[in-house]
Amino acid sequence: MRVLGIESSCDETAAAVYDVSAGLLSSVVSSQDSVHGAYGGVVPELASREHLKSIVPVVGKALSDASTGRDAIDGIAVTAGPGLIGSLLVGLCFAKSLAFAWGKPLYGADHLEAHVRAVFLESDVPFPYIALLVSGGHTSLFRVEGWGEMNFLGGTRDDAAGEAFDKAAKMMGLPYPGGVAIDRAGREGDAARFHFPRAWLSRGSADFSFSGLKTALRTFLVSPSGAAARMEDVAASFQEAVADVLVGKAIEAAERERVPRLVLAGGVSANSRLRELAKLRGAAAGITTFLPSKALCTDNAAMVALLGERRLSAGVFSGPELTAYAASRFTH
Ligand code: KG4
Ligand code: ZN
C-alpha cells in the first residue's frame, strides 16, 4: 500500500509518500519560520494563509519526488488535530477534496500519535515502549502497546517544553525558533554555571511543569548577576534544567512500567543535550533509547503517511464527517 500524507497542524506545510514495501519515497517540508520570526512566535492567521499558498506546490513536489501519480496512490492520510484550527483546516479540506476527487480512502491522523510512531520509519521498536513526546504544544509520556493503543501516563500542567524553550529564547534576545537557538548557544556555554529550578511535582508523578522555570529565568535575567551573565551559559543552564526533568521523568516512567525501551518524539527531541542525556541515563538504567533523526522529530508528513498506511491497511478509515480538532485527545 502506498499512502500520501499531508500535515499542516502548525507552521509547517508538509507532504510525503510512504510505501509499505519501498519505504519512504518522498518527504517535503515547507517551513514558515521567516514569516513568524519577526513576531517571536507563530501567528495563527498568518500560518493558515501561508498553508493556503504552499499546500498545492508541496503536495505536487512530494508526488513528483516519489515519481508517483494518482493511480499509484492507495490512500490519503492527513493530520486532523490537535493543532491550530485554521492551519489544520487547510490540510484537511485539501486532503478530503483530493480523496473524493481521486476516489481514495482517507485517514484522519492524530498529530501526537504520528509523532510517537515516526521512529518506525527508521527502527523496528518492539512493543511496548515508553514515548516521551516533547513539542511546541505538548509534553507527554505514553505507554505504547501496539499500533492501535497508546496509554497516556502524564503531561504538562502548564507550558509545553517547546513553549518554554521558545519563550525563554525570546527573553534572552535569541531568534525564533527559540529551541534551536538555545541549543546552538548552549553548545558554547557552561551548563553548571547557573542552577535553575526543576519541578519534580509529587513523587512518582509523570506530569510536568515549566512555568516556574520560566519565571525563574525572567527574575534571573533582570537581576545584577543575570545582566552580567554570558548568554551561552544561561542557555546551557536553562537547557540542562529542562532536559534533566524530561529525561528523569521518562526513565522513572520506564522503570515504573517495567518497560526497558524509551522513544523520543516531537520537535524538542531534536535538542542535542536532551538526546545525549537520554542515551547516557538510559544506558545506566538498562533502558534502550531510540532517537529518530532530527528531521523526523520536528513536524513532517512522513510520520502521517506511515501512520495512515498502518491504519488504512488494517481497514480503519475516516468518513466525510472527518473534522479538525484543536485540543489533545490524550489527557488525564
Ligand atoms: O513537533 P514540532 O515541530 O511542532 C509541534 O508539534 O509543536 O515542535 C516544535 C518545537 C518548538 O517549540 C521548537 O522550539 C522546538 O520544537 N525545537 C527545539 C529544537 N528544535 C525544535 N527545542 C530544543 N532544541 C532543539 N534543537
Ligand atoms: Zn508536532
Tab-separated table of C-alpha atoms and ligand atoms in Angstrom:
chain	number	residue	atom	x	y	z
A	1	MET	CA	0.000	0.000	0.000
A	2	ARG	CA	1.216	3.492	-0.911
A	3	VAL	CA	-0.072	6.499	1.069
A	4	LEU	CA	0.149	10.244	0.527
A	5	GLY	CA	0.485	12.009	3.897
A	6	ILE	CA	-0.376	15.680	4.492
A	7	GLU	CA	0.477	17.749	7.603
A	8	SER	CA	-0.462	21.383	8.347
A	9	SER	CA	-1.154	21.482	12.110
A	10	CYS	CA	1.083	24.435	12.973
A	11	ASP	CA	3.603	26.358	10.870
A	12	GLU	CA	4.973	23.688	8.545
A	13	THR	CA	3.214	22.643	5.353
A	14	ALA	CA	4.345	19.090	4.651
A	15	ALA	CA	3.571	16.193	2.334
A	16	ALA	CA	5.163	12.756	1.956
A	17	VAL	CA	4.685	9.463	0.163
A	18	TYR	CA	5.218	6.227	2.092
A	19	ASP	CA	5.095	2.777	0.557
A	20	VAL	CA	4.886	-0.323	2.750
A	21	SER	CA	7.394	-2.249	0.586
A	22	ALA	CA	9.673	0.520	-0.687
A	23	GLY	CA	9.613	2.701	2.483
A	24	LEU	CA	9.622	6.494	2.469
A	25	LEU	CA	9.627	7.712	-1.150
A	26	SER	CA	9.497	11.461	-0.512
A	27	SER	CA	9.133	13.982	2.297
A	28	VAL	CA	8.706	17.691	1.652
A	29	VAL	CA	8.518	20.288	4.455
A	30	SER	CA	7.916	23.960	3.788
A	31	SER	CA	8.740	25.977	6.901
A	32	GLN	CA	7.195	29.356	7.774
A	33	ASP	CA	9.992	30.409	10.165
A	34	SER	CA	10.800	33.532	8.123
A	35	VAL	CA	7.141	34.674	8.300
A	36	HIS	CA	6.764	34.254	12.078
A	37	GLY	CA	10.329	35.155	13.077
A	38	ALA	CA	9.580	38.871	13.313
A	39	TYR	CA	6.838	38.170	15.888
A	40	GLY	CA	8.864	35.731	18.024
A	41	GLY	CA	6.157	33.052	17.736
A	42	VAL	CA	3.565	31.566	15.411
A	43	VAL	CA	0.789	33.988	14.366
A	44	PRO	CA	-2.192	31.673	13.656
A	45	GLU	CA	-3.831	33.862	10.997
A	46	LEU	CA	-0.564	34.192	9.051
A	47	ALA	CA	0.066	30.452	9.407
A	48	SER	CA	-3.200	29.464	7.717
A	49	ARG	CA	-2.619	31.953	4.884
A	50	GLU	CA	0.842	30.501	4.291
A	51	HIS	CA	-0.558	26.957	4.240
A	52	LEU	CA	-3.018	28.071	1.543
A	53	LYS	CA	-0.120	29.273	-0.603
A	54	SER	CA	2.049	26.202	-0.044
A	55	ILE	CA	-0.299	23.233	0.014
A	56	VAL	CA	-0.583	22.684	-3.770
A	57	PRO	CA	3.163	23.027	-4.579
A	58	VAL	CA	4.196	20.970	-1.519
A	59	VAL	CA	1.852	18.065	-2.348
A	60	GLY	CA	2.871	18.307	-6.027
A	61	LYS	CA	6.552	18.100	-5.105
A	62	ALA	CA	6.014	15.127	-2.752
A	63	LEU	CA	4.274	13.243	-5.577
A	64	SER	CA	6.876	14.140	-8.205
A	65	ASP	CA	9.842	13.392	-5.872
A	66	ALA	CA	8.271	9.958	-5.342
A	67	SER	CA	7.645	9.596	-9.123
A	68	THR	CA	4.099	8.765	-8.124
A	69	GLY	CA	0.869	9.697	-9.866
A	70	ARG	CA	-2.724	9.490	-8.722
A	71	ASP	CA	-3.117	5.868	-9.872
A	72	ALA	CA	-0.254	4.599	-7.687
A	73	ILE	CA	-1.697	6.183	-4.509
A	74	ASP	CA	-3.836	3.777	-2.464
A	75	GLY	CA	-4.896	6.159	0.275
A	76	ILE	CA	-4.511	9.642	1.761
A	77	ALA	CA	-3.683	10.423	5.395
A	78	VAL	CA	-3.990	13.893	6.869
A	79	THR	CA	-3.439	15.408	10.310
A	80	ALA	CA	-6.882	16.150	11.771
A	81	GLY	CA	-5.631	17.508	15.148
A	82	PRO	CA	-4.556	18.681	17.609
A	83	GLY	CA	-3.183	21.993	16.377
A	84	LEU	CA	-4.176	25.450	15.157
A	85	ILE	CA	-7.665	25.052	13.774
A	86	GLY	CA	-7.196	27.392	10.786
A	87	SER	CA	-3.954	25.644	9.832
A	88	LEU	CA	-5.422	22.165	10.240
A	89	LEU	CA	-8.435	23.035	8.079
A	90	VAL	CA	-6.232	23.882	5.088
A	91	GLY	CA	-4.602	20.430	5.000
A	92	LEU	CA	-7.803	18.650	5.974
A	93	CYS	CA	-10.037	20.279	3.331
A	94	PHE	CA	-7.374	19.721	0.691
A	95	ALA	CA	-6.955	16.035	1.624
A	96	LYS	CA	-10.705	15.454	1.784
A	97	SER	CA	-11.226	17.014	-1.633
A	98	LEU	CA	-8.358	15.029	-3.142
A	99	ALA	CA	-9.633	11.759	-1.629
A	100	PHE	CA	-13.113	12.476	-3.000
A	101	ALA	CA	-11.874	13.520	-6.466
A	102	TRP	CA	-9.456	10.592	-6.761
A	103	GLY	CA	-11.799	8.058	-5.141
A	104	LYS	CA	-9.227	7.065	-2.484
A	105	PRO	CA	-9.764	6.126	1.193
A	106	LEU	CA	-8.940	8.825	3.739
A	107	TYR	CA	-7.472	8.559	7.246
A	108	GLY	CA	-7.553	11.445	9.745
A	109	ALA	CA	-4.360	11.098	11.790
A	110	ASP	CA	-3.752	12.357	15.307
A	111	HIS	CA	-0.645	14.566	15.260
A	112	LEU	CA	0.638	13.280	18.622
A	113	GLU	CA	0.183	9.674	17.617
A	114	ALA	CA	2.015	10.339	14.339
A	115	HIS	CA	4.975	11.857	16.253
A	116	VAL	CA	5.119	8.858	18.587
A	117	ARG	CA	5.174	6.450	15.586
A	118	ALA	CA	7.736	8.393	13.488
A	119	VAL	CA	10.534	6.217	14.907
A	120	PHE	CA	9.263	3.237	12.846
A	121	LEU	CA	10.494	4.934	9.672
A	122	GLU	CA	13.990	4.104	10.918
A	123	SER	CA	13.794	1.348	13.564
A	124	ASP	CA	11.522	-1.553	14.340
A	125	VAL	CA	10.903	-0.880	18.022
A	126	PRO	CA	9.397	-3.828	19.914
A	127	PHE	CA	6.145	-3.115	21.803
A	128	PRO	CA	5.557	-1.982	24.449
A	129	TYR	CA	7.683	1.145	24.692
A	130	ILE	CA	7.575	4.403	26.634
A	131	ALA	CA	7.343	7.517	24.465
A	132	LEU	CA	8.374	10.969	25.609
A	133	LEU	CA	6.616	13.397	23.283
A	134	VAL	CA	8.060	16.898	23.576
A	135	SER	CA	6.930	19.531	21.103
A	136	GLY	CA	5.840	23.153	20.900
A	137	GLY	CA	2.341	22.342	22.112
A	138	HIS	CA	2.719	19.121	24.104
A	139	THR	CA	4.860	17.400	26.707
A	140	SER	CA	3.540	13.931	27.441
A	141	LEU	CA	4.540	10.423	28.426
A	142	PHE	CA	2.811	7.432	26.858
A	143	ARG	CA	2.992	3.688	27.202
A	144	VAL	CA	2.619	2.473	23.617
A	145	GLU	CA	1.228	-1.050	23.378
A	146	GLY	CA	0.704	-1.513	19.645
A	147	TRP	CA	-0.412	0.313	16.520
A	148	GLY	CA	-3.905	0.915	17.841
A	149	GLU	CA	-3.161	1.514	21.503
A	150	MET	CA	-1.431	4.344	23.316
A	151	ASN	CA	-1.916	4.967	27.051
A	152	PHE	CA	-1.378	8.441	28.441
A	153	LEU	CA	0.800	8.369	31.591
A	154	GLY	CA	1.179	12.094	32.224
A	155	GLY	CA	1.594	15.506	30.675
A	156	THR	CA	2.380	19.117	31.327
A	157	ARG	CA	0.202	21.083	33.705
A	158	ASP	CA	1.146	24.400	32.109
A	159	ASP	CA	3.706	25.156	29.391
A	160	ALA	CA	4.960	22.563	26.945
A	161	ALA	CA	8.745	22.062	26.854
A	162	GLY	CA	8.990	23.635	23.375
A	163	GLU	CA	6.909	26.598	24.514
A	164	ALA	CA	9.293	27.039	27.475
A	165	PHE	CA	12.280	26.976	25.087
A	166	ASP	CA	10.646	29.469	22.713
A	167	LYS	CA	9.608	31.890	25.477
A	168	ALA	CA	12.999	31.599	27.213
A	169	ALA	CA	14.798	32.374	23.941
A	170	LYS	CA	12.636	35.456	23.457
A	171	MET	CA	13.545	36.679	26.974
A	172	MET	CA	17.236	36.058	26.223
A	173	GLY	CA	17.012	38.016	22.976
A	174	LEU	CA	17.697	34.909	20.874
A	175	PRO	CA	15.989	34.475	17.486
A	176	TYR	CA	12.934	32.369	16.630
A	177	PRO	CA	12.550	29.386	16.667
A	178	GLY	CA	13.864	29.524	20.199
A	179	GLY	CA	14.585	25.851	20.840
A	180	VAL	CA	17.100	25.686	18.017
A	181	ALA	CA	18.714	28.992	19.099
A	182	ILE	CA	19.106	27.844	22.734
A	183	ASP	CA	20.522	24.506	21.564
A	184	ARG	CA	23.093	26.326	19.401
A	185	ALA	CA	24.028	28.930	22.065
A	186	GLY	CA	24.116	26.255	24.780
A	187	ARG	CA	26.839	24.303	22.980
A	188	GLU	CA	29.245	27.180	23.731
A	189	GLY	CA	28.108	27.545	27.345
A	190	ASP	CA	28.681	26.023	30.791
A	191	ALA	CA	25.565	24.109	31.909
A	192	ALA	CA	26.707	24.089	35.556
A	193	ARG	CA	27.230	27.877	35.691
A	194	PHE	CA	23.682	28.658	36.928
A	195	HIS	CA	21.159	26.452	38.680
A	196	PHE	CA	17.569	26.819	37.502
A	197	PRO	CA	14.721	25.078	39.386
A	198	ARG	CA	13.402	21.653	38.402
A	199	ALA	CA	9.707	20.928	39.032
A	200	TRP	CA	9.565	17.240	40.002
A	201	LEU	CA	5.997	17.583	41.405
A	202	SER	CA	4.791	14.780	43.697
A	203	ARG	CA	6.812	11.583	43.988
A	204	GLY	CA	6.130	9.227	41.091
A	205	SER	CA	4.158	11.831	39.129
A	206	ALA	CA	4.518	11.567	35.341
A	207	ASP	CA	3.294	15.178	34.988
A	208	PHE	CA	5.476	18.147	34.093
A	209	SER	CA	5.501	21.869	34.844
A	210	PHE	CA	7.699	24.503	33.218
A	211	SER	CA	6.014	27.775	34.199
A	212	GLY	CA	8.085	28.144	37.393
A	213	LEU	CA	11.300	27.676	35.446
A	214	LYS	CA	10.210	30.386	33.020
A	215	THR	CA	9.518	32.794	35.897
A	216	ALA	CA	12.876	31.911	37.494
A	217	LEU	CA	14.627	32.755	34.232
A	218	ARG	CA	12.803	36.083	33.914
A	219	THR	CA	13.693	37.027	37.511
A	220	PHE	CA	17.313	35.991	36.969
A	221	LEU	CA	17.702	37.956	33.730
A	222	VAL	CA	16.738	41.253	35.397
A	223	SER	CA	18.971	40.643	38.434
A	224	PRO	CA	22.550	42.061	38.523
A	225	SER	CA	24.103	38.586	38.029
A	226	GLY	CA	21.696	37.888	35.167
A	227	ALA	CA	22.553	41.163	33.464
A	228	ALA	CA	26.271	40.294	33.672
A	229	ALA	CA	25.886	36.647	32.616
A	230	ARG	CA	27.138	35.208	29.328
A	231	MET	CA	24.055	34.290	27.274
A	232	GLU	CA	25.693	30.981	26.251
A	233	ASP	CA	25.961	29.953	29.938
A	234	VAL	CA	22.338	30.959	30.602
A	235	ALA	CA	21.183	28.972	27.545
A	236	ALA	CA	23.186	25.878	28.572
A	237	SER	CA	21.975	26.070	32.213
A	238	PHE	CA	18.332	26.579	31.187
A	239	GLN	CA	18.516	23.696	28.690
A	240	GLU	CA	20.064	21.481	31.373
A	241	ALA	CA	17.133	22.147	33.725
A	242	VAL	CA	14.582	21.190	31.023
A	243	ALA	CA	16.499	18.106	29.830
A	244	ASP	CA	17.140	16.908	33.406
A	245	VAL	CA	13.411	16.813	34.237
A	246	LEU	CA	12.340	15.361	30.870
A	247	VAL	CA	14.867	12.527	30.982
A	248	GLY	CA	14.466	11.931	34.728
A	249	LYS	CA	10.686	11.515	34.455
A	250	ALA	CA	10.867	9.432	31.265
A	251	ILE	CA	13.293	6.980	32.880
A	252	GLU	CA	11.242	6.854	36.070
A	253	ALA	CA	8.164	6.001	33.963
A	254	ALA	CA	10.035	3.258	32.088
A	255	GLU	CA	11.196	1.746	35.385
A	256	ARG	CA	7.741	2.018	36.972
A	257	GLU	CA	6.102	0.391	33.944
A	258	ARG	CA	8.932	-2.178	33.696
A	259	VAL	CA	9.414	-1.308	30.028
A	260	PRO	CA	13.105	-1.146	29.033
A	261	ARG	CA	12.572	0.912	25.854
A	262	LEU	CA	12.257	4.676	25.520
A	263	VAL	CA	11.401	6.542	22.314
A	264	LEU	CA	11.856	10.304	21.990
A	265	ALA	CA	9.476	12.211	19.714
A	266	GLY	CA	8.481	15.769	18.782
A	267	GLY	CA	10.439	18.896	17.889
A	268	VAL	CA	12.205	19.297	21.252
A	269	SER	CA	13.651	15.782	20.903
A	270	ALA	CA	15.929	17.311	18.247
A	271	ASN	CA	17.705	19.021	21.174
A	272	SER	CA	21.289	17.809	21.344
A	273	ARG	CA	21.633	17.893	25.157
A	274	LEU	CA	18.295	16.099	25.645
A	275	ARG	CA	19.387	13.373	23.206
A	276	GLU	CA	22.759	12.976	24.899
A	277	LEU	CA	21.263	12.819	28.397
A	278	ALA	CA	18.558	10.323	27.347
A	279	LYS	CA	21.189	7.993	25.861
A	280	LEU	CA	23.512	8.284	28.880
A	281	ARG	CA	20.942	7.890	31.641
A	282	GLY	CA	19.000	5.291	29.647
A	283	ALA	CA	22.113	3.134	29.284
A	284	ALA	CA	22.881	3.499	33.005
A	285	ALA	CA	19.350	2.276	33.841
A	286	GLY	CA	19.407	-0.625	31.326
A	287	ILE	CA	16.943	1.144	29.007
A	288	THR	CA	17.429	1.256	25.232
A	289	THR	CA	16.767	4.746	23.932
A	290	PHE	CA	15.540	5.239	20.365
A	291	LEU	CA	16.220	8.669	18.863
A	292	PRO	CA	14.638	9.389	15.482
A	293	SER	CA	16.770	11.547	13.177
A	294	LYS	CA	16.156	15.261	13.707
A	295	ALA	CA	14.061	15.697	10.531
A	296	LEU	CA	11.639	13.100	11.894
A	297	CYS	CA	11.449	14.805	15.319
A	298	THR	CA	10.130	18.132	14.033
A	299	ASP	CA	6.848	18.373	12.113
A	300	ASN	CA	6.767	16.350	8.909
A	301	ALA	CA	4.274	14.369	6.828
A	302	ALA	CA	6.333	11.161	6.629
A	303	MET	CA	5.050	10.209	10.093
A	304	VAL	CA	1.463	10.949	8.976
A	305	ALA	CA	1.826	8.827	5.816
A	306	LEU	CA	3.320	5.939	7.832
A	307	LEU	CA	0.553	6.017	10.459
A	308	GLY	CA	-2.045	6.298	7.669
A	309	GLU	CA	-0.621	3.265	5.883
A	310	ARG	CA	-0.797	1.147	9.048
A	311	ARG	CA	-4.368	2.197	9.846
A	312	LEU	CA	-5.737	2.061	6.275
A	313	SER	CA	-4.207	-1.365	5.676
A	314	ALA	CA	-5.907	-2.522	8.914
A	315	GLY	CA	-9.239	-1.325	7.460
A	316	VAL	CA	-9.506	1.800	9.639
A	317	PHE	CA	-10.505	4.895	7.672
A	318	SER	CA	-12.374	8.178	8.109
A	319	GLY	CA	-15.638	9.227	6.518
A	320	PRO	CA	-16.656	12.584	5.028
A	321	GLU	CA	-17.627	13.783	8.521
A	322	LEU	CA	-13.919	13.948	9.477
A	323	THR	CA	-13.267	17.312	11.081
A	324	ALA	CA	-10.342	19.197	12.621
A	325	TYR	CA	-9.865	19.403	16.405
A	326	ALA	CA	-7.680	21.821	18.365
A	327	ALA	CA	-7.163	20.116	21.741
A	328	SER	CA	-5.336	16.907	22.568
A	329	ARG	CA	-7.427	13.758	22.995
A	330	PHE	CA	-4.861	12.403	25.437
A	331	THR	CA	-5.382	13.811	28.937
A	332	HIS	CA	-5.803	12.565	32.486
B	1	KG4	O1	6.990	18.980	16.899
B	1	KG4	P1	7.211	20.395	16.475
B	1	KG4	O2	7.995	20.630	15.191
B	1	KG4	O3	5.855	21.164	16.338
B	1	KG4	C1	4.806	20.972	17.255
B	1	KG4	O4	4.048	19.987	17.083
B	1	KG4	O5	4.756	21.782	18.211
B	1	KG4	O6	7.938	21.134	17.701
B	1	KG4	C2	8.295	22.492	17.629
B	1	KG4	C3	9.046	22.857	18.895
B	1	KG4	C4	9.348	24.344	19.010
B	1	KG4	O7	8.964	24.786	20.295
B	1	KG4	C5	10.857	24.413	18.824
B	1	KG4	O8	11.468	25.486	19.513
B	1	KG4	C6	11.282	23.075	19.395
B	1	KG4	O9	10.303	22.175	18.939
B	1	KG4	N1	12.612	22.659	18.914
B	1	KG4	C7	13.669	22.519	19.734
B	1	KG4	C8	14.763	22.153	18.901
B	1	KG4	N2	14.316	22.063	17.613
B	1	KG4	C9	12.974	22.373	17.647
B	1	KG4	N3	13.791	22.682	21.058
B	1	KG4	C10	15.009	22.490	21.609
B	1	KG4	N4	16.104	22.154	20.877
B	1	KG4	C11	16.035	21.977	19.546
B	1	KG4	N5	17.108	21.623	18.844
B	2	ZN	ZN	4.453	18.396	16.111
